[in-house]
Structures are given as C-alpha cells and as structure tokens.
Short mmCIF file of C-alpha atoms and ligand atoms in Angstrom, two decimals:
data_model
loop_
_atom_site.label_atom_id
_atom_site.label_comp_id
_atom_site.label_asym_id
_atom_site.label_seq_id
_atom_site.Cartn_x
_atom_site.Cartn_y
_atom_site.Cartn_z
CA MET K 1 18.99 -15.07 -18.46
CA ALA K 2 17.29 -15.70 -15.49
CA GLN K 3 14.67 -12.87 -14.25
CA VAL K 4 14.74 -11.33 -11.35
CA PRO K 5 11.13 -11.09 -9.61
CA PRO K 6 10.04 -8.15 -9.18
CA ARG K 7 9.99 -6.17 -5.73
CA HIS K 8 7.44 -3.62 -6.50
CA GLY K 9 3.76 -4.17 -8.73
CA GLY K 10 2.37 -1.10 -11.06
CA ASN K 11 5.94 -1.94 -13.70
CA LEU K 12 4.00 -1.26 -17.27
CA GLN K 13 5.54 0.78 -18.92
CA GLN K 14 8.52 -1.21 -18.54
CA ALA K 15 5.69 -4.50 -19.71
CA ALA K 16 4.50 -2.90 -22.20
CA LEU K 17 7.96 -2.48 -23.36
CA ARG K 18 8.29 -6.46 -23.61
CA LEU K 19 4.76 -6.37 -25.14
CA GLY K 20 5.57 -4.33 -28.10
CA CYS K 21 2.31 -2.08 -26.99
CA ALA K 22 0.91 1.38 -25.24
CA PRO K 23 1.08 0.52 -21.46
CA GLU K 24 -2.56 1.82 -22.31
CA GLN K 25 -3.45 -1.60 -23.71
CA VAL K 26 -2.02 -3.59 -21.16
CA LEU K 27 -4.03 -3.72 -18.17
CA ASP K 28 -2.20 -4.00 -14.99
CA PHE K 29 -3.72 -6.51 -11.49
CA SER K 30 0.27 -5.89 -10.33
CA ALA K 31 -0.41 -1.99 -8.37
CA SER K 32 -3.33 -1.75 -5.82
CA LEU K 33 -5.22 2.26 -7.33
CA VAL K 34 -8.59 2.35 -6.66
CA PRO K 35 -9.66 2.40 -11.31
CA PHE K 36 -11.69 4.80 -11.33
CA ALA K 37 -10.10 8.58 -13.07
CA PRO K 38 -9.26 11.29 -9.94
CA PRO K 39 -11.78 13.47 -9.17
CA ALA K 40 -13.16 16.05 -11.85
CA ALA K 41 -11.21 18.54 -8.97
CA VAL K 42 -8.05 16.50 -8.95
CA ARG K 43 -7.80 17.89 -13.41
CA ARG K 44 -8.89 21.88 -12.13
CA SER K 45 -7.20 22.10 -9.60
CA LEU K 46 -3.69 20.91 -11.85
CA ARG K 47 -4.63 23.45 -13.65
CA GLN K 48 -4.59 26.51 -11.74
CA ALA K 49 -1.23 25.40 -11.10
CA LEU K 50 0.30 25.64 -13.78
CA ALA K 51 1.51 28.89 -13.55
CA LEU K 52 4.57 26.79 -13.05
CA GLN K 53 7.29 29.38 -11.95
CA VAL K 54 5.83 29.74 -8.30
CA TYR K 55 8.11 28.40 -6.54
CA PRO K 56 5.66 25.65 -3.56
CA ASP K 57 5.48 26.99 -0.47
CA ARG K 58 7.84 26.68 1.72
CA SER K 59 5.95 24.91 4.58
CA TYR K 60 2.82 23.76 3.00
CA SER K 61 0.62 25.08 5.54
CA ALA K 62 -2.56 25.14 2.76
CA LEU K 63 -2.14 21.46 2.33
CA ARG K 64 -1.35 20.47 5.74
CA GLN K 65 -4.42 22.63 7.36
CA ALA K 66 -6.71 20.34 4.91
CA ILE K 67 -4.60 16.69 5.87
CA ALA K 68 -5.28 18.62 9.95
CA LEU K 69 -8.93 19.39 8.65
CA ARG K 70 -9.23 15.36 7.81
CA HIS K 71 -8.30 13.41 10.47
CA GLN K 72 -9.05 16.49 12.90
CA VAL K 73 -5.55 16.49 13.96
CA PRO K 74 -2.80 19.64 14.88
CA ALA K 75 -1.22 21.12 11.85
CA ASP K 76 2.32 21.32 13.04
CA ALA K 77 1.37 17.33 13.43
CA VAL K 78 1.24 16.93 9.52
CA LEU K 79 4.08 15.90 7.44
CA PRO K 80 3.22 16.28 3.82
CA GLY K 81 5.96 13.91 1.23
CA ASN K 82 7.48 12.58 -1.80
CA GLY K 83 4.61 10.40 -1.48
CA ALA K 84 4.35 7.56 1.22
CA ALA K 85 7.93 6.48 0.27
CA GLU K 86 10.26 9.85 1.28
CA LEU K 87 8.03 9.68 4.48
CA PHE K 88 9.94 5.49 5.26
CA THR K 89 13.10 7.18 4.79
CA TRP K 90 12.97 9.93 7.67
CA ALA K 91 10.65 7.10 9.79
CA ALA K 92 13.71 4.72 9.24
CA ARG K 93 16.50 7.73 9.82
CA ASP K 94 14.64 7.26 13.49
CA ALA K 95 13.95 4.05 13.09
CA ALA K 96 18.30 2.82 12.28
CA ALA K 97 19.58 5.10 15.49
CA LEU K 98 17.10 2.58 17.84
CA GLY K 99 19.02 -0.67 17.77
CA LEU K 100 17.28 -3.33 15.74
CA ASN K 101 13.75 -2.94 13.28
CA HIS K 102 11.34 -5.24 13.80
CA LEU K 103 10.08 -6.22 10.38
CA PRO K 104 7.01 -8.48 9.50
CA ALA K 105 7.37 -11.71 6.41
CA PRO K 106 6.22 -11.08 3.70
CA GLY K 107 5.24 -8.18 3.74
CA PHE K 108 5.97 -4.62 1.51
CA ALA K 109 9.99 -4.08 0.80
CA ASP K 110 9.78 -0.47 0.84
CA TYR K 111 10.70 0.08 4.82
CA GLU K 112 13.76 -2.57 3.99
CA ARG K 113 15.43 -0.12 1.21
CA ALA K 114 14.58 2.59 3.33
CA LEU K 115 16.90 1.18 6.89
CA ARG K 116 19.99 0.36 4.49
CA CYS K 117 19.41 4.32 3.70
CA TRP K 118 20.80 4.45 7.09
CA GLY K 119 22.93 1.20 7.70
CA GLY K 120 19.37 0.34 9.62
CA ARG K 121 19.99 -2.97 10.69
CA TRP K 122 16.55 -5.76 10.78
CA GLN K 123 14.77 -8.43 11.27
CA HIS K 124 11.02 -10.46 9.94
CA GLU K 125 8.99 -11.46 12.16
CA HIS K 126 6.80 -14.35 10.72
CA LEU K 127 2.81 -13.63 10.31
CA GLN K 128 1.70 -16.53 9.71
CA LEU K 129 -0.78 -17.28 6.35
CA PRO K 130 -2.91 -17.62 5.43
CA HIS K 131 -5.79 -16.10 8.55
CA GLN K 132 -9.53 -16.53 9.13
CA GLN K 133 -11.72 -13.75 8.63
CA VAL K 134 -12.26 -10.41 6.63
CA GLY K 135 -12.89 -8.03 9.37
CA PRO K 136 -10.92 -6.20 11.95
CA GLN K 137 -8.21 -9.12 14.47
CA GLU K 138 -6.04 -8.77 16.38
CA LEU K 139 -2.47 -9.75 15.50
CA PRO K 140 -2.39 -14.06 15.56
CA GLU K 141 -0.97 -14.77 18.88
CA ALA K 142 2.47 -16.59 17.71
CA PHE K 143 3.23 -13.17 15.95
CA ARG K 144 2.78 -11.42 18.66
CA SER K 145 4.68 -13.73 21.09
CA GLN K 146 7.79 -13.95 18.38
CA LEU K 147 8.17 -9.58 19.50
CA ALA K 148 7.41 -10.58 23.39
CA HIS K 149 10.63 -9.40 23.63
CA LEU K 150 10.92 -7.57 21.24
CA GLN K 151 13.49 -3.46 21.89
CA GLY K 152 13.56 -2.26 18.72
CA PRO K 153 11.32 -0.32 16.38
CA LEU K 154 8.82 -2.22 14.50
CA TRP K 155 6.89 -1.43 11.37
CA LEU K 156 3.23 -2.62 10.03
CA THR K 157 1.64 -1.82 7.83
CA ASN K 158 -2.80 -0.95 8.46
CA PRO K 159 -4.51 -3.50 6.56
CA HIS K 160 -0.72 -6.13 6.13
CA ASN K 161 0.72 -6.00 2.65
CA PRO K 162 0.53 -8.77 0.62
CA THR K 163 -1.95 -10.00 2.52
CA GLY K 164 -4.52 -7.31 3.02
CA GLN K 165 -5.05 -7.95 7.01
CA LEU K 166 -6.84 -5.42 9.40
CA TRP K 167 -5.23 -5.47 11.69
CA SER K 168 -7.98 -4.20 15.77
CA GLN K 169 -6.63 -0.78 16.38
CA GLU K 170 -6.64 -2.40 20.04
CA SER K 171 -4.16 -4.89 18.72
CA LEU K 172 -1.80 -1.91 17.68
CA LEU K 173 -1.69 0.09 21.11
CA ALA K 174 -0.70 -2.90 23.29
CA LEU K 175 2.15 -3.22 21.23
CA LEU K 176 2.91 0.46 20.77
CA GLU K 177 3.39 0.21 25.20
CA ARG K 178 6.62 -2.27 24.18
CA VAL K 179 8.22 -0.31 21.35
CA PRO K 180 10.23 2.38 21.70
CA LEU K 181 9.11 3.09 17.97
CA LEU K 182 6.85 1.97 16.15
CA VAL K 183 5.64 3.36 12.44
CA VAL K 184 2.55 1.87 11.37
CA ASP K 185 2.30 2.59 7.57
CA GLU K 186 -2.02 2.56 7.01
CA ALA K 187 -1.25 3.54 2.62
CA PHE K 188 -4.71 1.57 1.59
CA LEU K 189 -6.06 1.62 5.29
CA PRO K 190 -9.13 4.49 4.14
CA LEU K 191 -9.27 2.16 1.59
CA VAL K 192 -10.85 -0.10 3.65
CA PRO K 193 -15.13 0.19 4.42
CA GLY K 194 -15.21 0.99 8.88
CA GLY K 195 -11.75 0.65 8.13
CA GLU K 196 -10.93 4.13 9.84
CA GLN K 197 -11.55 3.06 12.96
CA HIS K 198 -8.78 1.36 13.20
CA SER K 199 -6.52 3.63 11.97
CA LEU K 200 -4.10 5.42 15.00
CA VAL K 201 -3.94 8.96 13.26
CA GLN K 202 -5.15 10.49 15.65
CA LEU K 203 -2.67 9.07 18.99
CA ALA K 204 0.12 10.06 16.08
CA SER K 205 -0.05 13.69 16.78
CA GLN K 206 0.64 13.05 19.93
CA HIS K 207 2.62 10.33 21.17
CA PRO K 208 6.03 10.92 20.86
CA ARG K 209 6.89 7.07 19.49
CA LEU K 210 4.26 6.10 17.02
CA VAL K 211 4.40 7.66 13.40
CA VAL K 212 1.95 6.82 10.70
CA ILE K 213 2.06 7.56 7.84
CA ARG K 214 -0.81 7.10 4.67
CA SER K 215 -0.05 7.74 1.11
CA LEU K 216 -2.85 9.45 -2.18
CA THR K 217 -1.19 7.01 -4.26
CA LYS K 218 -4.14 3.47 -3.33
CA LEU K 219 -6.82 6.04 -3.13
CA PHE K 220 -7.08 8.93 -5.61
CA GLY K 221 -5.69 6.56 -8.60
CA ILE K 222 -3.50 9.26 -8.33
CA ALA K 223 1.41 7.32 -8.69
CA GLY K 224 2.57 9.69 -10.95
CA LEU K 225 1.59 12.61 -8.29
CA ARG K 226 3.86 11.03 -5.20
CA LEU K 227 1.85 11.93 -2.47
CA GLY K 228 1.76 11.23 0.74
CA TYR K 229 1.91 12.49 4.49
CA ALA K 230 2.80 11.10 7.75
CA ILE K 231 0.69 12.39 11.13
CA ALA K 232 3.72 11.96 14.69
CA GLU K 233 4.09 14.86 17.29
CA PRO K 234 5.68 18.05 15.90
CA GLN K 235 9.50 17.54 17.26
CA ARG K 236 10.20 14.21 15.14
CA LEU K 237 8.92 16.40 12.46
CA GLN K 238 10.22 19.25 12.63
CA ARG K 239 13.90 17.42 12.74
CA TRP K 240 12.89 15.42 9.38
CA SER K 241 11.73 18.60 7.74
CA GLN K 242 15.90 20.25 8.28
CA TRP K 243 16.66 17.25 6.68
CA ARG K 244 15.18 17.34 3.36
CA ASP K 245 15.58 18.37 0.54
CA PRO K 246 13.80 21.95 -0.05
CA TRP K 247 10.35 21.66 -1.85
CA PRO K 248 10.70 17.84 -1.65
CA VAL K 249 6.42 17.42 -2.79
CA ASN K 250 6.44 19.76 -5.89
CA GLY K 251 3.92 22.87 -6.53
CA LEU K 252 0.93 20.40 -9.00
CA ALA K 253 1.09 18.23 -6.38
CA ALA K 254 0.10 19.79 -3.20
CA ALA K 255 -2.10 22.09 -5.00
CA ALA K 256 -3.81 18.13 -6.01
CA GLY K 257 -3.48 17.31 -1.96
CA GLU K 258 -5.72 19.99 -0.64
CA ARG K 259 -8.35 19.59 -2.72
CA LEU K 260 -8.49 15.08 -1.94
CA MET K 261 -7.89 16.14 1.34
CA ALA K 262 -11.59 18.29 0.75
CA ASP K 263 -13.35 15.01 -0.95
CA ALA K 264 -14.95 12.57 1.47
CA ALA K 265 -16.95 11.60 -0.97
CA TRP K 266 -14.94 9.72 -3.07
CA THR K 267 -13.43 8.17 0.06
CA LYS K 268 -17.22 6.89 0.36
CA LYS K 269 -17.40 6.02 -4.00
CA VAL K 270 -13.78 3.84 -3.20
CA GLN K 271 -15.32 1.68 -0.14
CA ALA K 272 -18.45 1.29 -1.53
CA TRP K 273 -16.50 -0.68 -4.88
CA VAL K 274 -14.38 -2.15 -2.13
CA ALA K 275 -17.50 -3.46 -0.97
CA THR K 276 -19.08 -5.45 -3.96
CA GLU K 277 -16.04 -5.04 -5.87
CA ARG K 278 -14.29 -7.36 -3.08
CA PRO K 279 -16.73 -10.05 -2.68
CA TRP K 280 -17.98 -10.47 -5.63
CA LEU K 281 -14.50 -11.54 -7.45
CA VAL K 282 -13.24 -13.74 -4.80
CA ASP K 283 -16.08 -15.79 -4.59
CA GLN K 284 -15.58 -15.66 -8.95
CA LEU K 285 -11.92 -16.70 -8.31
CA VAL K 286 -13.07 -19.70 -5.48
CA ARG K 287 -15.25 -21.48 -8.14
CA ARG K 288 -12.32 -21.22 -10.02
CA GLY K 289 -10.50 -22.94 -8.75
CA TRP K 290 -8.42 -20.92 -6.12
CA GLN K 291 -7.64 -20.05 -2.59
CA VAL K 292 -8.48 -16.48 -1.33
CA SER K 293 -6.76 -15.64 1.92
CA PRO K 294 -9.47 -13.12 2.73
CA SER K 295 -8.78 -9.06 2.77
CA SER K 296 -10.53 -6.48 4.09
CA CYS K 297 -9.11 -3.82 0.93
CA ASN K 298 -8.93 -3.97 -2.73
CA PHE K 299 -6.51 -6.54 -2.95
CA LEU K 300 -6.12 -10.52 -2.77
CA LEU K 301 -3.58 -12.64 -2.17
CA VAL K 302 -4.73 -16.29 -4.11
CA GLN K 303 -2.46 -19.41 -4.85
CA ARG K 304 -3.75 -22.79 -6.34
CA GLY K 305 -1.40 -25.21 -4.85
CA HIS K 306 1.51 -24.76 -8.41
CA ALA K 307 3.74 -23.18 -9.97
CA LEU K 308 1.78 -20.34 -11.57
CA GLU K 309 4.49 -18.59 -13.07
CA ASN K 310 4.34 -20.39 -16.20
CA TRP K 311 0.49 -18.54 -16.43
CA ARG K 312 2.11 -15.52 -15.26
CA GLN K 313 3.57 -15.90 -18.18
CA ARG K 314 0.42 -16.70 -21.03
CA LEU K 315 -0.75 -13.87 -18.98
CA GLU K 316 0.97 -11.32 -19.88
CA GLN K 317 1.94 -11.85 -23.58
CA GLN K 318 -1.81 -13.12 -24.37
CA HIS K 319 -4.24 -11.13 -23.44
CA ARG K 320 -1.64 -8.63 -21.44
CA ILE K 321 -2.32 -8.05 -18.56
CA LEU K 322 -0.11 -8.20 -15.58
CA VAL K 323 -0.29 -9.32 -11.78
CA ARG K 324 1.67 -9.25 -9.29
CA ASP K 325 4.15 -12.21 -9.09
CA CYS K 326 4.94 -12.57 -5.63
CA ARG K 327 8.51 -13.83 -5.24
CA SER K 328 10.20 -11.28 -3.50
CA PHE K 329 8.03 -11.77 -0.73
CA ILE K 330 9.45 -13.49 1.99
CA GLY K 331 7.96 -16.73 2.44
CA LEU K 332 5.90 -16.88 -0.39
CA ASP K 333 6.63 -18.89 -4.08
CA GLU K 334 5.83 -19.10 -7.99
CA ARG K 335 2.57 -20.21 -5.96
CA TRP K 336 1.14 -17.18 -5.15
CA TRP K 337 -0.07 -13.67 -6.93
CA ARG K 338 -1.96 -10.64 -5.55
CA LEU K 339 -4.38 -9.66 -6.99
CA ALA K 340 -5.74 -6.20 -8.00
CA LEU K 341 -9.47 -5.28 -7.69
CA LEU K 342 -10.23 -3.30 -10.39
CA ASP K 343 -13.69 -2.64 -12.30
CA ARG K 344 -16.61 -5.28 -13.45
CA ARG K 345 -15.71 -4.88 -16.28
CA ARG K 346 -11.66 -5.94 -16.41
CA ASN K 347 -12.18 -7.88 -13.30
CA ARG K 348 -14.40 -10.32 -16.38
CA ARG K 349 -11.34 -9.83 -18.25
CA LEU K 350 -9.01 -10.89 -15.33
CA LEU K 351 -11.13 -13.78 -15.43
CA ARG K 352 -12.09 -14.97 -18.92
CA ALA K 353 -8.71 -14.85 -19.32
CA LEU K 354 -7.91 -17.35 -16.60
CA ASP K 355 -10.43 -19.18 -17.93
CA GLN K 356 -8.48 -19.51 -21.16
CA VAL K 357 -4.70 -20.09 -19.78
CA GLN K 358 -6.63 -23.16 -17.66
CA ALA K 359 -7.88 -24.21 -20.37
CA THR K 360 -5.79 -24.40 -21.95
CA ASP K 361 -3.44 -26.38 -19.63
CA ARG K 362 -6.39 -28.71 -20.30
CA ALA K 363 -5.72 -29.40 -23.70
C1 LIG Q 401 1.68 -0.90 1.47
C2 LIG Q 401 2.40 0.50 1.17
N1 LIG Q 401 3.01 1.31 1.37
C3 LIG Q 401 3.18 2.20 0.79
C4 LIG Q 401 3.60 2.57 -0.63
C5 LIG Q 401 4.00 4.32 -1.38
O1 LIG Q 401 3.11 4.70 -1.56
P1 LIG Q 401 3.54 6.40 -2.45
O2 LIG Q 401 2.77 5.89 -4.31
O3 LIG Q 401 2.83 7.90 -1.42
O4 LIG Q 401 4.55 5.67 -1.96
C6 LIG Q 401 3.12 1.36 -1.29
C7 LIG Q 401 2.66 0.89 -2.28
O5 LIG Q 401 2.89 -0.32 -3.53
C8 LIG Q 401 2.50 -0.19 -0.66
O6 LIG Q 401 2.81 -1.54 -0.93
#
C-alpha cells in the first residue's frame, strides 16, 4: 500500500513502533523544537500544580497577565489556548465568514484544517522558492501582486514554514491595509535572533482586522503540554471565549506558562543557539552538496536535485533518524526535506548518517 506522506513532523511514537525501539532512541529532525530540556522552573511549577483536584481559573487571569507583561499589551487582548492549533480553529471561524481565504503555498497545512471546520473556502497563493537572503525581507514582488486584488482574509506565517523566511514588519503592515482579516502565525518568531522587531503583537491588541497567534511549543520544547495564545482586539477574543469548551487550557499548562512567560534569559539562550548552530549546519550541508534555502530560524528547507525518499527511509531504518518529508507541502516533492536544528552533538550525528547513506549510494 502506498504510504501517505505525513502532514506534520514529530510522529515519534509511530516511528518508534515501526522501528521496534523506544521513542527516546529515535533522533527527531522532523519537528522543529528547541533541543534543550525545558527550563527547571517549569518542572517546579508542574510539581506545584499537581494538586489536580482544583479547576483551572476559568479566566486564566494570572497567565494572561504574564503574557501581557511580556509583550506590553493589555491583558484583555490576550487569549491562552490549547496550543496555537486550537486558536487557529477560532480564527478560522471568523475568517470563514469573511469570504475566500488566501493561504501561501507551500505553507503550514493546519490553517486548512481549521477553515474546514467551518466550511471555509480558501485559495493557495504561490510563494516562490528559494529566496535570496537570511534576515528580514519584503514579501516577494510576485506574491504581493497576486495579493493586490484580494478581498478575503489572509493567513501568513512569520517566519514562514517550511522556508524559514522572515517577513519584515513593514511589508506585513502594507498588506494589513488591504484585507478584511490578517492572521499572522508567529509560532517561530521568538526563536529568531532579532525577530521580535518584526512582530505585529503590539498592534494586534488594538487593531480590529489583525490576529497574532503564538505557540510555546517550539520555544520551550513543550509540545506535550499544549500551550499557545492569541493577541487581538478584546471584543474578538471575548466572542471566541463564548464558543470554546470550558477550561481549554489545563491547570498544568497554565501553571507552566505563567513561569515561562517571565523567563527572558531562556529566549536569549535559544536565539544564541540558533545564531551559532544554523550557519554551522548550513555550511556543513552545503559542503556535502545540499542546496539550503536561507532560513532565519531553527529549521532548514533543503534539497539535492534528486528524489530523497530512499535516503529518508535509510536514515530512518538504519540510523533511527527522522526528517520532515516535504511531499505534503504544495509545490514541493520528493527532492525536499525540512531539517530542524538540534544541538551540535546530534547535528553531527545527522551529518555522519548522511555521509554513510551517500557513501553506500556511490558504492
Ligand atoms: C507554523 C506553525 N504554527 C503553529 C504550530 C502549532 O503549534 P502548537 O503546538 O502550539 O499547536 C506549528 C506546529 O508545527 C507550526 O509549524
């Protein structure tokens, strides 16, 4: 039976089942999370929150305060969610009611899932590959002219997934004037050195046509806790609150989130790691014949001009290494992978495994 390409990275349990090993024995370059154990403060707050009899505060006021403080926005412009994914669902409910949505392609597939929940309609807008530079850039001219006449909501990812392109704040602001709703997913922005300068978070707290969504998953390596938040005009968030299940964020995630939002040192550490590890890994890959799209964040879109499915399977079966197979992204095919950055030791392990796969190909 033909294998369906995965629509998301990080399927560690399933890979471990296929390989007959424990999930800890699999090295995962397919989901782009920081490679460090979450800050010690999280474990402390989780232990304290283990009094599981208590309902979480239904308004999440302490968590909202902590997020508001970090971004210098009013607390009623903040809505915590069960991961960014839950908040896409509510943004999509608004967006579906506003006509045809526009989604860059290749792009993150979860916006489609969210729109589908509400019978929303969308059209893909082609985004050219590869781009020229690392660092903030204008949305490409051809992409902007495609958008010139659009009338429906626009969804953007900053930095973009899967390319890692960082869109300058200026170029996003120019678009904002033209659309009935702009949803900007900043899931990876806090990992980008200097990235916050290009955030729309502060504007979102007062702008009626802008929603910014953030995730704690990548920045803190806490995919299992499920925590994200939206910043938008308070009236919009109040409406969303009435649609949701009660207590969408569990007490453990809320307690950890309060601590994490106050941890500015962590973000510095993560950005310093991206600033050193990314150019190092790019250089190593280029020397080995890979073409690497210049990315501003902690993942790299790579290709080598030939189909990589056989290599991917050998990496998984012989080395227990997972990479993000990009066949599910519109416009990409078997020649493309997305690779997360891990720490130096594990990045070296990937390179050694790639050398072996390549060597057996030549033999
Ligand atoms: C661009 C982007 N946004 C959001 C998410 C989801 O984040 P969360 O785990 O908070 O639902 C992902 C996860 O892969 C992602 O790649």
